Coordinates of C-alpha atoms in Angstrom, one line a residue:
X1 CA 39.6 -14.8 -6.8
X2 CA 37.9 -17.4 -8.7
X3 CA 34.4 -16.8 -6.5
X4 CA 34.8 -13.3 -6.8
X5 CA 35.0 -13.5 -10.9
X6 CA 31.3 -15.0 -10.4
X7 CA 29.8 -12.5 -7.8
X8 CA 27.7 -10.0 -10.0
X9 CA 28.6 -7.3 -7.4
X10 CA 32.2 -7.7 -7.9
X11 CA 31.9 -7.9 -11.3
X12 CA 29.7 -4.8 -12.0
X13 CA 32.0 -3.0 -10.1
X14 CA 34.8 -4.1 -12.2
X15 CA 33.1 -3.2 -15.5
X16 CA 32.1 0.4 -13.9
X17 CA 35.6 0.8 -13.5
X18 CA 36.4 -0.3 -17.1
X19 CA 34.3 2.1 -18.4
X20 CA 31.7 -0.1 -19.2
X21 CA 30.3 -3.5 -20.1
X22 CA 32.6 -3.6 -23.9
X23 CA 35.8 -2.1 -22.7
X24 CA 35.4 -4.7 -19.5
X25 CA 34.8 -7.8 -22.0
X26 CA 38.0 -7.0 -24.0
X27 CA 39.9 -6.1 -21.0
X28 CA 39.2 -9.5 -19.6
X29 CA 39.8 -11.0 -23.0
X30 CA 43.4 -9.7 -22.7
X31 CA 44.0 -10.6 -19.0
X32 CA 42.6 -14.5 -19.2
X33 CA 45.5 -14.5 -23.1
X34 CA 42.8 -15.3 -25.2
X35 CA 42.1 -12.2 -26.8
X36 CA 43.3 -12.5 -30.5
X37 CA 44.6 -10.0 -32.9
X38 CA 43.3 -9.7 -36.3
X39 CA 45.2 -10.9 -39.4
X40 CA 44.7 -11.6 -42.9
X41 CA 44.5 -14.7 -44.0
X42 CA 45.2 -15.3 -47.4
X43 CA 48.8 -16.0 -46.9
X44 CA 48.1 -18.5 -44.0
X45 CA 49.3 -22.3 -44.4
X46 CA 46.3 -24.4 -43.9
X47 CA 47.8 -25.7 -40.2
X48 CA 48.4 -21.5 -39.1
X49 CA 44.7 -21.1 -41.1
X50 CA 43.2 -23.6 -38.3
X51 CA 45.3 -22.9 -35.5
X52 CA 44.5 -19.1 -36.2
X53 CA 40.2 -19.9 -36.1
X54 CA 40.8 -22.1 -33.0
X55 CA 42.3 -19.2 -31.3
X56 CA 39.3 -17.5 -32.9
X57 CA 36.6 -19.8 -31.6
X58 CA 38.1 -19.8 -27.8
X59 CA 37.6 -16.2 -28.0
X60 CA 34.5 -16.2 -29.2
X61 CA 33.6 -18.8 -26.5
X62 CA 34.8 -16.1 -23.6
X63 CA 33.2 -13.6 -25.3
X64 CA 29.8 -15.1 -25.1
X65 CA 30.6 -16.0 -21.3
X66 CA 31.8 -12.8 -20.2
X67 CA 28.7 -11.3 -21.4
X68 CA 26.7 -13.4 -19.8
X69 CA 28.3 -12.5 -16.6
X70 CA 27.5 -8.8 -17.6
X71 CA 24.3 -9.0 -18.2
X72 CA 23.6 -11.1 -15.2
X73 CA 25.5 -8.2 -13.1
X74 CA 23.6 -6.0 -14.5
X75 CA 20.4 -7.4 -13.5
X76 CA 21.8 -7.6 -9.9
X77 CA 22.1 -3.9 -10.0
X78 CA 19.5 -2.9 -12.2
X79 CA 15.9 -3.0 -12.8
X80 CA 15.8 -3.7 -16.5
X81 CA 11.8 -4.3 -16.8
X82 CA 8.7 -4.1 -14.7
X83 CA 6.5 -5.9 -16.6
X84 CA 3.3 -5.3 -19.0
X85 CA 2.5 -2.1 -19.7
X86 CA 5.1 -0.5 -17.1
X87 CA 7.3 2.1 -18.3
X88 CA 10.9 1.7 -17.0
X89 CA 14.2 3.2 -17.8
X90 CA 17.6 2.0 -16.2
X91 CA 19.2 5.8 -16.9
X92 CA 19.8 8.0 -14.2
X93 CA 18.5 11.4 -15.6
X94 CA 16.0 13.7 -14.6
X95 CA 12.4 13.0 -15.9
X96 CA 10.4 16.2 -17.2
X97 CA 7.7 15.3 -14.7
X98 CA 9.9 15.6 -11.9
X99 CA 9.6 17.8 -9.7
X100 CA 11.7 21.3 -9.4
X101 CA 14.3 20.8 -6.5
X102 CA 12.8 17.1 -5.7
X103 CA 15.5 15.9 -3.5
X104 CA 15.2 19.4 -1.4
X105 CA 11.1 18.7 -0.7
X106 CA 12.1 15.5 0.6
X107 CA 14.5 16.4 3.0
X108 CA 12.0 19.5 4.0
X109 CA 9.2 16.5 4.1
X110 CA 12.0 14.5 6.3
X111 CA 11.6 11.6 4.3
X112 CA 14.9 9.5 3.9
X113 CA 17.4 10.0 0.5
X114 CA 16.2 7.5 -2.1
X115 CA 18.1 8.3 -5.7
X116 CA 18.4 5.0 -7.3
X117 CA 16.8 2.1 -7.4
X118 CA 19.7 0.5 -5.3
X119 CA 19.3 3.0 -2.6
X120 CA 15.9 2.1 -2.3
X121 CA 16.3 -2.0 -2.3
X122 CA 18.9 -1.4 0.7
X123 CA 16.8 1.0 2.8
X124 CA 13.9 -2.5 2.3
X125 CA 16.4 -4.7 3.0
X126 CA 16.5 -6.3 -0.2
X127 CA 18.4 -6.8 -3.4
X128 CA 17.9 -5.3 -6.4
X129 CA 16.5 -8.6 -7.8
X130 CA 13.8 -9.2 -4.9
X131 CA 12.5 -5.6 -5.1
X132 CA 12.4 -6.4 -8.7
X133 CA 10.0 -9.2 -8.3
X134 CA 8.2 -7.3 -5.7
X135 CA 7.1 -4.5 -8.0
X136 CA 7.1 -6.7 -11.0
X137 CA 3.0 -6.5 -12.4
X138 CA 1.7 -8.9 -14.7
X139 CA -1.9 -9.4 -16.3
X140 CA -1.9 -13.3 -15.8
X141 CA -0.1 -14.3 -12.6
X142 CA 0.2 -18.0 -11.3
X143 CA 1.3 -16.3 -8.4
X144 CA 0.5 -13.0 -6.3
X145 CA 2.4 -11.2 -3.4
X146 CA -1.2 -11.0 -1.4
X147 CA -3.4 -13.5 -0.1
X148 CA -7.4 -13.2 -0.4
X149 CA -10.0 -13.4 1.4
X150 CA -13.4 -11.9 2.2
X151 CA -15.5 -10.0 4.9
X152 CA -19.2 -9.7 5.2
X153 CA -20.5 -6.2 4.5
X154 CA -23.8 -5.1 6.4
X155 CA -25.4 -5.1 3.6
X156 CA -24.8 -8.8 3.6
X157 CA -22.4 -9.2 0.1
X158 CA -18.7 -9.7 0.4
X159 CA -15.7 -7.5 0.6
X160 CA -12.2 -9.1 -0.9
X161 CA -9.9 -7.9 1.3
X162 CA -6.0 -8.7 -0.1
X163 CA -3.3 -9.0 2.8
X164 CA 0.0 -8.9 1.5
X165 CA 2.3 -11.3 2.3
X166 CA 5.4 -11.5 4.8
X167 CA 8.1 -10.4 2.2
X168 CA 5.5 -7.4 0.5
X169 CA 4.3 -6.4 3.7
X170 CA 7.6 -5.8 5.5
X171 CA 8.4 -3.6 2.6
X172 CA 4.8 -1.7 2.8
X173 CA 5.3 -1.4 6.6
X174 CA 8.8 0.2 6.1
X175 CA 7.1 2.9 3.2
X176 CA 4.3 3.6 5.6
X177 CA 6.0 4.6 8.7
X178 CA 9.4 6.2 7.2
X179 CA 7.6 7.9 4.0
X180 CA 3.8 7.5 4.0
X181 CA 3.5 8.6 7.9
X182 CA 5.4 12.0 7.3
X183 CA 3.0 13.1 4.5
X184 CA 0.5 16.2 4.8
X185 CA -2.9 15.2 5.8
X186 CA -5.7 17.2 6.8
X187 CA -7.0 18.4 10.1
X188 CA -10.2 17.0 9.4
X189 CA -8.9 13.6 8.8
X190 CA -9.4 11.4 11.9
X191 CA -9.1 7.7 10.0
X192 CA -5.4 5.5 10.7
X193 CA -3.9 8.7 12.2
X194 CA -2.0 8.1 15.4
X195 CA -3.9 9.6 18.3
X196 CA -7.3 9.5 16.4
X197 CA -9.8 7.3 15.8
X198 CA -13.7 6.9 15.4
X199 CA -14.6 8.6 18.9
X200 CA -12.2 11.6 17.9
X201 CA -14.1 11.7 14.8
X202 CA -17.3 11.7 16.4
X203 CA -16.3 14.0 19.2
X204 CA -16.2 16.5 16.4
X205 CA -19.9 16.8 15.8
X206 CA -21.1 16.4 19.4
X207 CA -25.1 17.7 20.0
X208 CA -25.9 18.3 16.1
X209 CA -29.0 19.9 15.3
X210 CA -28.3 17.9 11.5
X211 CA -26.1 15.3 10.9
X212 CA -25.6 14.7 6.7
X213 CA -23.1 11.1 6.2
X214 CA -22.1 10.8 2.5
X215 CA -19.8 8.0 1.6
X216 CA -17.2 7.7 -1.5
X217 CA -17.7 4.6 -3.6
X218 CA -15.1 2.3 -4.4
X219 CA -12.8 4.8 -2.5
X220 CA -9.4 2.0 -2.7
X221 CA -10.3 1.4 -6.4
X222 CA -10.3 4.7 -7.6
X223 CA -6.4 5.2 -6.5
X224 CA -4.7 3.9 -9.3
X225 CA -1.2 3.7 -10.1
X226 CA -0.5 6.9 -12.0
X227 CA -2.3 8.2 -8.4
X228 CA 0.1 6.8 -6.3
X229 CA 2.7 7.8 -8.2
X230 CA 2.0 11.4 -8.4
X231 CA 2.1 11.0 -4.5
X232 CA 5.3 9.9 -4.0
X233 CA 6.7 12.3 -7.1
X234 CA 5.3 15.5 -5.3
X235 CA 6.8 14.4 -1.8
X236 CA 10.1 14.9 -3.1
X237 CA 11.2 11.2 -5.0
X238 CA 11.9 11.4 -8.4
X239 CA 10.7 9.0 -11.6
X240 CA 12.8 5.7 -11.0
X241 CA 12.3 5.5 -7.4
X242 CA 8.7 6.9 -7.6
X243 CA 7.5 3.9 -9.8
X244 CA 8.7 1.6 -7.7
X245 CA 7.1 2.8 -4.7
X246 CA 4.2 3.1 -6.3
X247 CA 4.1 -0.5 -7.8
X248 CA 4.8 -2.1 -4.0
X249 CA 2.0 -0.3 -2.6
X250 CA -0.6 -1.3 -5.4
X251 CA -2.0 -4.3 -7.4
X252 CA -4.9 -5.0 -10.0
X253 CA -7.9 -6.3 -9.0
X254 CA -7.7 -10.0 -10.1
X255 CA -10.0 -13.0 -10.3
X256 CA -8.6 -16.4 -10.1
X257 CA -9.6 -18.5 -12.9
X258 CA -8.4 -22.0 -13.3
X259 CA -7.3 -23.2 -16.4
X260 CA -4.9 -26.6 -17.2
X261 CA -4.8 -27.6 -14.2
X262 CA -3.3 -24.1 -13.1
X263 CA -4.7 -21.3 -11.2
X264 CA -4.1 -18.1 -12.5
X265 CA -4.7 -14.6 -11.3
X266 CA -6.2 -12.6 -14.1
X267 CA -6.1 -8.8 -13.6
X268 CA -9.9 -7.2 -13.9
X269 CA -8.7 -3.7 -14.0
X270 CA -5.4 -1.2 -13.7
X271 CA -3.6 -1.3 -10.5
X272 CA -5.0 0.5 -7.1
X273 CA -4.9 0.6 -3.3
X274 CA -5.5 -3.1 -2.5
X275 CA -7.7 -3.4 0.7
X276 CA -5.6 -4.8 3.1
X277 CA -2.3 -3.3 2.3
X278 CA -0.7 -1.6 5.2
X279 CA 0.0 1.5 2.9
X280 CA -3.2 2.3 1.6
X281 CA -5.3 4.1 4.2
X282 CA -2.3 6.7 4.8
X283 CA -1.4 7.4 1.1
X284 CA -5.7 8.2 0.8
X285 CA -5.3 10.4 3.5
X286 CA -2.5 12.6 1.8
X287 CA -4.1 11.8 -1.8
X288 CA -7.0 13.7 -0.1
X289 CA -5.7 17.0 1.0
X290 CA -7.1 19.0 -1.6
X291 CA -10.2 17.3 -1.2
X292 CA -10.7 17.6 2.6
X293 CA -9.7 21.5 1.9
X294 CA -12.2 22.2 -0.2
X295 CA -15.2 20.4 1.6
X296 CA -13.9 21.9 5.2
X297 CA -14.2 25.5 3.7
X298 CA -17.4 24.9 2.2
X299 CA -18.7 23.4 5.2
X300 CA -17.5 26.5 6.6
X301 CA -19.1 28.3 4.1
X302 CA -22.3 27.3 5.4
X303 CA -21.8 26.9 8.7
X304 CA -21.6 23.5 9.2
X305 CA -18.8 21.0 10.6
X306 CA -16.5 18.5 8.4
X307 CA -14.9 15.5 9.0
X308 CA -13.5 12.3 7.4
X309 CA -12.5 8.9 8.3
X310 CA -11.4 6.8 5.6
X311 CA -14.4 6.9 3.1
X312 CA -17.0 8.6 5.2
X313 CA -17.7 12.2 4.8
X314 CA -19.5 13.5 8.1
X315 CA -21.0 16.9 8.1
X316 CA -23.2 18.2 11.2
X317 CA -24.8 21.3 11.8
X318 CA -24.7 22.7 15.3
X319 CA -27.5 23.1 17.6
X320 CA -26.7 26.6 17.9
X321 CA -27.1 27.3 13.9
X322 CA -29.9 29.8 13.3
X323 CA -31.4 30.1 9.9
X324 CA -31.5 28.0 6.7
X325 CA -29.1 25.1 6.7
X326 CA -28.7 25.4 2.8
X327 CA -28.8 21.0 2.8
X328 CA -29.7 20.7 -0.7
X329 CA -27.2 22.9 -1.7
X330 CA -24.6 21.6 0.2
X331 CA -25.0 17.8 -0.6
X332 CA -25.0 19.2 -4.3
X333 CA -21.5 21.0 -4.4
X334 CA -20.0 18.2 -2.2
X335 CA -20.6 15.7 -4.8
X336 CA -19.8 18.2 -7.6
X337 CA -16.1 18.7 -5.5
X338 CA -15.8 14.8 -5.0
X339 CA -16.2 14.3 -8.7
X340 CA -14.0 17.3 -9.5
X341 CA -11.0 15.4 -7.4
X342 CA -11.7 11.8 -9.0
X343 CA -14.1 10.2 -6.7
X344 CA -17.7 9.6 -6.5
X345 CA -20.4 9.7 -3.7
X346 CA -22.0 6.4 -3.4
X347 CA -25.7 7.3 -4.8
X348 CA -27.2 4.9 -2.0
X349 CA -25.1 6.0 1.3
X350 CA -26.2 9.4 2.0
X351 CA -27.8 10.1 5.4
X352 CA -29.4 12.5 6.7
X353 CA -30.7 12.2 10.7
X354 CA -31.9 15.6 12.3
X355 CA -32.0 15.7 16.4
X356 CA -35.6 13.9 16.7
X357 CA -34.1 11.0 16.1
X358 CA -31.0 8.7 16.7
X359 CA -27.8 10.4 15.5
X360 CA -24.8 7.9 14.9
X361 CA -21.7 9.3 13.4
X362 CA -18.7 6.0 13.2
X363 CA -20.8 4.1 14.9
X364 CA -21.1 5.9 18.3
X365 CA -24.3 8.7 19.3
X366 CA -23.8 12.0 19.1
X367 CA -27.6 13.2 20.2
X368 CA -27.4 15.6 23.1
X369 CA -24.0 17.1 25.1
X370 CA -22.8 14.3 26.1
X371 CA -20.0 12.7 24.5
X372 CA -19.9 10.3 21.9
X373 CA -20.8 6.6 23.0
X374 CA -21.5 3.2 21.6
X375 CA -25.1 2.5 21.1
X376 CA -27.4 1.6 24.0
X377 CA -28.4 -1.9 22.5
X378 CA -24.8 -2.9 22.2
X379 CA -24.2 -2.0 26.1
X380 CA -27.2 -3.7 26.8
X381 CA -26.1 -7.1 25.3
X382 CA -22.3 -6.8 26.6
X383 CA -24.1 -6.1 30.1
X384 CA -25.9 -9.1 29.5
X385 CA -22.9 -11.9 28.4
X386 CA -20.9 -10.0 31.8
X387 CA -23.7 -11.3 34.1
X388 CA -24.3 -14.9 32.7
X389 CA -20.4 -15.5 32.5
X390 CA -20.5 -14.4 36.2
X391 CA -23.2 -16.6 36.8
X392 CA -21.2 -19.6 35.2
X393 CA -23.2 -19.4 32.5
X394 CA -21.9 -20.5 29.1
X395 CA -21.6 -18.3 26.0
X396 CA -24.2 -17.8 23.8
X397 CA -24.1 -19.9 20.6
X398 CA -21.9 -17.8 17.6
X399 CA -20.1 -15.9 20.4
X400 CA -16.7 -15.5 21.6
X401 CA -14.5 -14.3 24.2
X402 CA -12.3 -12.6 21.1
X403 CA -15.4 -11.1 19.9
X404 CA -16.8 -10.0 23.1
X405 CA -13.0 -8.4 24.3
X406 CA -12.9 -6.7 21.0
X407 CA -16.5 -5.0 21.8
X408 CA -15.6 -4.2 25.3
X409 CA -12.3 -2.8 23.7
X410 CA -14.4 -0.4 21.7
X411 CA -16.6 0.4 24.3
X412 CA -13.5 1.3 26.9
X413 CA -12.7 3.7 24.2
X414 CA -16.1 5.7 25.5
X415 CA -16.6 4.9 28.3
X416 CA -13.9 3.8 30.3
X417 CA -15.5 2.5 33.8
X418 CA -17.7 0.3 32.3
X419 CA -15.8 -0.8 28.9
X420 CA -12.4 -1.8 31.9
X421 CA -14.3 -4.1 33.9
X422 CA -16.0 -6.1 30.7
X423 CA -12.2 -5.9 29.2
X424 CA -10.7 -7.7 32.4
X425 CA -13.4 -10.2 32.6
X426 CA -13.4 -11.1 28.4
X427 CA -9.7 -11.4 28.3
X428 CA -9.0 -13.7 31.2
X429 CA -12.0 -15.5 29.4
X430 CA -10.0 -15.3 26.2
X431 CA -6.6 -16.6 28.0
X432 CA -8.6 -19.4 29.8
X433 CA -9.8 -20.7 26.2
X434 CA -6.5 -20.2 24.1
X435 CA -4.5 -22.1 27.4
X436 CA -7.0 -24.8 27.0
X437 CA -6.9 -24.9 23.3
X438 CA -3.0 -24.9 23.5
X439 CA -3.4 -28.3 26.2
X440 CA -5.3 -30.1 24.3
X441 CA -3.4 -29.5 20.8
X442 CA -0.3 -30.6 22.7
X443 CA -2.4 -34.0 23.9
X444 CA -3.5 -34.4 20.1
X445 CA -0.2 -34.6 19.1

């Protein structure tokens, strides 16, 4: 009895029952005999006068104990705050933004029943309290759920890339494939779909007689938190769970600044997709289904083919196509209908490569019928590291066998035959150097 008086499960319970957190408190004043009833004093002896406010004062001393145990069960079962500048409410009512028959479009979406905010915790496999300090956002961290670091980009800068952590990502994983996966995307979407991918893509635009690339800057970025939200509200979830949702599969931008001997993550900006996060690619694809419909009919329109993968727009005109290919026009209303749905074109990333020359859509050629394949230069050089390793020759300096498997990987997507038979050889390559490495760790220690 005396550990469940302390268990803030147990003891919610108990004031739910009550009727609430007051009626519990004097109901427990009564049960433990210390609850005292009111009198007037002014006939009192001095001795029933101090007996009378030491009755009083051991009251007063539950009293202030009992409601710290309330408030500390409510905390287990509640959310109470999400930090700066988040909106929270602990009542279970239906917000005006909500939509009509929510619970309904979610079970028609098939996603699982999330009312509360407790619901949700135990479909993560948390308590209230952790998914609390999940989602909890602050503009000055000295600690982050994500861990960063950077990637060169061709053009040779840096791209922050923020990887969430075991705990966050668990979570993300579980919204991605039970909520984010089950979402309405696109036909022309080939980008983190199962069963598609950058030759799929591609394979769309095979033999173009034009091939126009347009890309969407700071595509993550631009899908802030209100974004996200909207997502998950229009799939079927209501406010509560909605906002939480949302604030597990975003973060602000943030610069680490030190400062007292501290390091401190300052936010640069609202909250968005971070790079990195599990979640993000799938809720762009379903942020994007308006978007997608409206630059696959104009495409249409004009007689040209659309697809997207992630942040690349990839429009190709057959070979076929008589007449005028209307290019200026087109490039104009696609960035007038990326603007009208909250993005921008990147003003330095549109391409345009017409059959004289090399056509690369994702990476892989498109010129001609055939299909899709990785570039002839990169076959060249794999074909190359496959005879020298043959010949007991050793790897060039700055390669490896992970990065030569993972290039033999991508070309096995193409072209099978050849890509098998460098896979084989790079990966017993690989094993041979991780076995080795493992040996001589255990002989270091």
């Amino acid at each position: 009895m005396a550990r469940k008086r302390t268990d803030p499960v147990y003891i919610w319970r108990a004031i739910l029952q009550a009727g609430g957190i007051d009626a519990y408190i004097e109901a427990q004043l009564a049960e433990r005999g210390v609850k005292v009833e009111k009198k007037e004093t002014a006939g009192m002896s001095a001795r029933e006068l101090e007996q009378y406010k030491k009755q009083l004062r051991a009251e007063a001393e539950e009293r202030k104990k009992l409601k710290k145990e309330a408030w500390k069960a409510y905390k287990a079962n509640h959310i109470v705050h999400l930090g700066e500048g988040v909106y929270w409410n602990d009542e279970k009512r239906q917000d005006k933004w909500d939509v009509a028959h929510a619970e309904e479009r979610a079970a028609e979406n098939e996603l699982p029943p999330l009312d509360t905010p407790p619901q949700l915790a135990e479909a993560l496999g948390l308590t209230v309290p952790q998914l609390r300090w999940l989602a909890y956002h602050r503009e000055a961290a000295t600690k982050v759920h994500y861990y960063r670091f950077t990637i060169p980009k061709r053009n040779g800068s840096e791209r922050p890339i923020w990887a969430p952590l075991p705990k966050l990502k668990a979570a993300q994983q579980w919204i991605r494939v039970h909520i984010v996966e089950k979402l309405i995307v696109h036909g022309a979407v080939h980008g983190f779909l199962p069963g598609h991918s950058t030759l799929s893509n591609a394979s769309v635009h095979r033999n173009p007689k034009i091939v126009l690339k347009m890309d969407i800057k700071e595509f993550f970025p631009t899908v802030t938190l209100p974004r996200v939200k909207g997502v998950f509200r229009k799939a079927g979830y209501r406010e509560q769970v909605a906002t939480l949702l949302a604030l597990l599969c975003t973060e602000a931008p943030r610069e680490i600044v030190h400062h007292g001997g501290k390091d401190y993550y300052v936010a640069l900006g609202p909250r968005c997709l971070p790079q990195g996060a599990p979640t993000s690619p799938g809720l762009t694809n379903t942020l994007c289904l308006r978007l997608d419909q409206r630059l696959a009919g104009l495409a249409k329109k004009y007689g040209w083919r659309y697809t997207r993968y992630a942040d690349d727009l990839t429009f190709s005109l057959p070979k076929a196509h008589d007449g005028d290919p209307h290019v200026g026009t087109l490039i104009g209303l696609v960035r007038r209908i990326v603007e009208d749905e909250g993005f921008a074109v990147h003003p330095d990333k549109t391409r345009l490569a017409r059959s004289g020359g090399r056509q690369k859509i994702t990476g892989l050629v498109v010129n001609g019928d055939l299909k899709p394949r990785v570039p002839r230069k990169l076959r060249r050089q794999m074909r190359a590291a496959l005879h020298n390793l043959q010949c007991g020759k050793p790897l060039k300096e700055g390669e490896t066998f992970a990065r030569l498997a993972g290039y033999a990987a991508y070309i096995n997507m193409s072209d099978p035959n050849l890509g098998a038979r460098m896979l084989e050889t790079f990966k017993i390559g690989l094993a041979a150097t991780v076995t080795t490495n493992g040996e001589q760790t255990a002989e270091d220690k």
